[in-house]
Coordinates of C-alpha atoms in Angstrom, one line a residue:
M64 CA 148.2 43.1 169.6
S65 CA 148.6 46.6 168.2
R66 CA 147.6 49.9 169.9
I67 CA 146.0 52.7 167.9
H68 CA 146.6 56.3 169.1
V69 CA 143.9 58.8 168.4
P70 CA 143.9 62.6 169.2
W71 CA 141.6 63.0 172.2
L72 CA 139.7 65.9 170.5
L73 CA 138.7 63.4 167.8
A74 CA 137.8 60.6 170.2
S75 CA 134.1 60.8 169.4
L76 CA 134.9 59.9 165.8
A77 CA 137.1 56.9 166.7
G78 CA 134.3 54.4 166.4
T79 CA 133.4 55.4 162.9
A80 CA 136.4 56.9 161.2
L81 CA 139.4 55.2 162.7
C82 CA 140.4 53.1 159.7
A83 CA 140.1 56.0 157.2
G84 CA 142.5 58.1 159.2
C85 CA 145.1 55.7 160.4
A86 CA 148.7 55.4 159.3
Q87 CA 150.7 52.3 160.2
D88 CA 154.4 52.7 161.1
V89 CA 157.0 50.0 161.1
S90 CA 156.7 49.4 164.9
G91 CA 153.1 48.3 164.5
I92 CA 151.8 51.4 166.1
S93 CA 149.0 53.2 164.3
T94 CA 148.6 57.0 164.6
F95 CA 145.5 58.9 163.7
V96 CA 146.2 61.5 161.0
G97 CA 143.8 64.4 161.2
P98 CA 143.8 68.1 160.4
G99 CA 146.1 70.2 162.5
N100 CA 148.4 69.1 165.2
P101 CA 147.2 66.5 167.7
V102 CA 146.5 67.9 171.1
G103 CA 146.5 64.6 173.0
E104 CA 146.4 60.9 172.4
F105 CA 144.8 57.8 174.0
G106 CA 145.4 54.1 173.2
I107 CA 142.9 51.6 172.0
P108 CA 144.0 47.9 172.1
V109 CA 143.3 46.2 168.8
R110 CA 143.7 42.6 167.7
S111 CA 143.2 41.0 164.4
L112 CA 140.4 38.5 163.6
D113 CA 143.0 35.8 163.5
E114 CA 144.3 36.7 167.0
G115 CA 140.8 36.8 168.3
R116 CA 139.9 33.4 166.9
F117 CA 142.9 31.8 168.6
A118 CA 142.5 33.6 171.9
G119 CA 142.7 30.7 174.5
V120 CA 143.9 28.2 171.9
V121 CA 147.4 27.0 171.0
R122 CA 147.6 26.9 167.2
Q123 CA 149.1 23.7 165.8
K124 CA 152.3 24.1 163.8
Y125 CA 152.0 21.0 161.7
D126 CA 149.1 19.0 160.1
F127 CA 149.8 16.1 162.4
S128 CA 150.4 18.0 165.7
C129 CA 146.8 18.6 166.9
G130 CA 147.6 16.3 169.9
S131 CA 150.5 18.4 171.2
A132 CA 148.7 21.7 170.5
A133 CA 145.5 20.5 172.2
L134 CA 147.5 19.4 175.3
A135 CA 149.3 22.7 175.4
T136 CA 146.0 24.5 175.1
L137 CA 144.5 22.5 178.1
L138 CA 147.6 23.1 180.2
R139 CA 148.2 26.8 179.4
Y140 CA 144.6 28.1 179.3
H141 CA 142.9 26.0 181.9
Y142 CA 145.7 25.2 184.4
D143 CA 148.0 28.1 184.0
Y144 CA 151.0 26.0 183.0
A145 CA 153.4 27.9 180.7
V146 CA 153.6 25.1 178.1
R147 CA 154.2 25.7 174.4
E148 CA 153.3 23.2 171.7
E149 CA 157.0 22.4 171.0
I150 CA 157.5 21.4 174.7
A151 CA 154.5 19.0 174.6
F152 CA 155.6 17.7 171.2
R153 CA 159.1 16.9 172.2
G154 CA 158.1 15.6 175.6
M155 CA 155.6 13.1 174.2
W156 CA 158.0 12.1 171.5
A157 CA 160.7 11.3 174.1
E158 CA 158.3 9.5 176.4
G159 CA 156.2 7.7 173.8
D160 CA 156.3 4.8 171.5
R161 CA 158.0 6.4 168.5
E162 CA 157.1 3.7 166.0
Q163 CA 153.5 4.0 167.0
I164 CA 153.7 7.8 166.9
R165 CA 155.2 7.8 163.4
R166 CA 152.3 5.6 162.1
V167 CA 149.2 7.1 163.8
G168 CA 150.2 10.3 165.5
F169 CA 150.1 11.1 169.2
S170 CA 147.6 9.3 171.4
L171 CA 145.9 10.0 174.7
L172 CA 148.3 7.5 176.2
D173 CA 151.3 9.5 175.0
M174 CA 149.7 12.5 176.7
K175 CA 149.2 10.6 179.9
R176 CA 152.8 9.2 180.0
W177 CA 154.4 12.6 179.4
L178 CA 152.2 14.3 182.0
G179 CA 153.1 11.6 184.4
S180 CA 156.8 12.2 183.8
R181 CA 156.2 15.8 184.9
G182 CA 154.2 14.8 188.0
I183 CA 150.8 15.6 186.6
K184 CA 148.1 13.0 186.9
A185 CA 145.6 12.5 184.0
E186 CA 143.1 9.9 183.0
G187 CA 140.7 9.1 180.1
Y188 CA 137.1 8.3 180.9
K189 CA 134.3 6.7 178.9
V190 CA 131.5 9.1 179.6
G191 CA 128.5 10.7 178.0
L192 CA 128.3 14.3 177.0
E193 CA 125.8 15.1 179.8
Q194 CA 128.4 13.9 182.4
V195 CA 131.0 16.2 180.9
A196 CA 128.6 19.2 181.0
E197 CA 127.6 18.4 184.6
T198 CA 131.1 17.9 185.9
G199 CA 132.3 21.1 184.4
L200 CA 135.8 20.1 183.6
P201 CA 137.8 21.0 180.5
G202 CA 139.3 18.1 178.7
I203 CA 140.6 16.7 175.4
A204 CA 138.3 14.8 173.0
L205 CA 139.1 13.0 169.8
I206 CA 136.4 13.7 167.1
S207 CA 135.9 12.6 163.6
V208 CA 134.5 15.0 161.0
K209 CA 134.2 13.8 157.4
N210 CA 136.6 10.9 158.2
Y211 CA 139.2 13.4 159.6
K212 CA 140.2 12.5 163.2
H213 CA 141.2 15.5 165.3
F214 CA 141.9 16.4 168.9
V215 CA 140.0 19.3 170.4
V216 CA 139.7 20.8 173.8
V217 CA 136.1 21.0 175.3
K218 CA 135.9 24.5 176.8
G219 CA 132.3 24.9 177.9
F220 CA 128.6 24.4 177.2
R221 CA 125.8 26.9 176.6
G222 CA 122.4 25.8 175.6
N223 CA 122.7 23.3 172.7
E224 CA 126.3 24.4 171.9
V225 CA 129.7 22.9 172.8
L226 CA 132.5 25.5 172.9
L227 CA 135.7 24.0 171.5
G228 CA 139.3 25.0 171.3
D229 CA 140.4 23.6 167.9
P230 CA 144.1 23.7 167.3
S231 CA 143.5 24.1 163.5
V232 CA 140.8 26.8 163.4
G233 CA 140.7 28.3 166.9
I234 CA 137.6 28.9 169.0
T235 CA 134.6 27.3 167.5
T236 CA 131.3 25.5 168.4
M237 CA 129.4 22.4 167.6
G238 CA 125.8 21.4 168.4
R239 CA 125.6 18.8 171.1
E240 CA 124.2 16.1 168.9
E241 CA 126.7 16.8 166.2
F242 CA 129.6 16.7 168.7
A243 CA 128.2 13.5 170.3
E244 CA 128.2 11.8 166.9
A245 CA 131.7 12.9 166.0
W246 CA 133.3 12.1 169.4
N247 CA 134.7 8.7 170.3
G248 CA 133.4 9.0 173.8
I249 CA 136.7 9.1 175.6
Y250 CA 137.3 12.3 177.7
F251 CA 140.8 13.0 178.8
V252 CA 141.2 15.2 181.9
L253 CA 143.7 16.1 184.5
T254 CA 142.8 14.6 187.9
D255 CA 144.3 17.2 190.2
D256 CA 143.5 20.9 190.7
R257 CA 140.0 20.5 189.5
E258 CA 138.7 23.7 191.1
R259 CA 141.1 25.7 189.1
A260 CA 139.9 23.9 185.9
R261 CA 136.2 24.4 186.7
A262 CA 136.8 28.1 187.2
A263 CA 138.2 28.3 183.7
F264 CA 135.4 26.3 182.0
G265 CA 132.8 28.0 179.9
T266 CA 133.7 31.6 181.0
D267 CA 132.1 34.6 179.3
A268 CA 135.5 35.7 178.0
Q269 CA 135.9 32.3 176.2
W270 CA 132.5 32.5 174.6
A271 CA 133.2 36.1 173.6
S272 CA 136.3 34.9 171.7
Y273 CA 133.9 32.8 169.4
T274 CA 133.3 35.1 166.5
R275 CA 129.8 34.6 165.2
A276 CA 130.1 35.6 168.0
P277 CA 129.1 20.4 187.2
I278 CA 128.5 21.3 189.9
G279 CA 131.0 19.3 191.8
G280 CA 130.6 15.9 190.2
E281 CA 133.5 13.5 189.5
F282 CA 134.2 10.9 186.9
S283 CA 134.9 7.3 187.9
D284 CA 136.5 4.2 186.5
P285 CA 139.2 5.5 184.1
V286 CA 139.5 3.5 180.8
S287 CA 142.5 1.2 180.2
Q288 CA 145.8 2.2 178.8
Q289 CA 145.0 0.1 175.8
T290 CA 142.0 2.3 175.1
L291 CA 144.0 5.4 175.5
M292 CA 146.6 4.1 173.1
L293 CA 143.8 3.5 170.5
S294 CA 142.7 7.1 170.8
A295 CA 145.0 8.6 168.2
P296 CA 144.0 10.6 165.1
F297 CA 145.2 8.1 162.5
Y298 CA 144.8 4.8 164.4
G299 CA 143.2 2.2 162.1
D300 CA 143.7 4.3 159.0
I301 CA 147.1 2.8 158.2
S302 CA 147.6 -1.0 158.1

């Protein structure tokens, strides 16, 4: 994030004439260039549209790494774990079925196993979208859009919209019906520290990052490990 410095005497013009009078130096600091010598300066934090779009989302580094990026997003931005995508990627590779991973990508079972090796409990549940909204827990979902399967983090609900952290495009939304049709119905969540997770679900700050711009319930009966294994982006696409 850059910081733009503007002479305080010209502060009233900052909102309308900032770009026309800014000079960028090599340090990434922009300084307002106006008539005469500056009398004083103040800083305005600035971020690019790309930075804003990925606020609260870990961007995937590779076409096939949406699983590790989605998991890092969930851990970093909803549970305050300092986890980078590379850490999740290497951890799941080390703990997972490498032959399976090579064929179909990471699965929810790979996520569960790696989290378990770090003492973090997680489960996948077969639930409806209304249960997710009522429970108010962030989680990972596998969706299919135009035959492209992809992991996203469900970050909140507002009206008929689902707020998503998509590792490929950043913060985005889908209509509830559209999401329900694209989703395979398995919702992957951490089973501990749920109050922290609920506090970071559907916040105003997260919705503000989208540039168009429950209530104590719990899940029950986690799905089997076989079902988690089948929840991988490319499972069934390669014989």
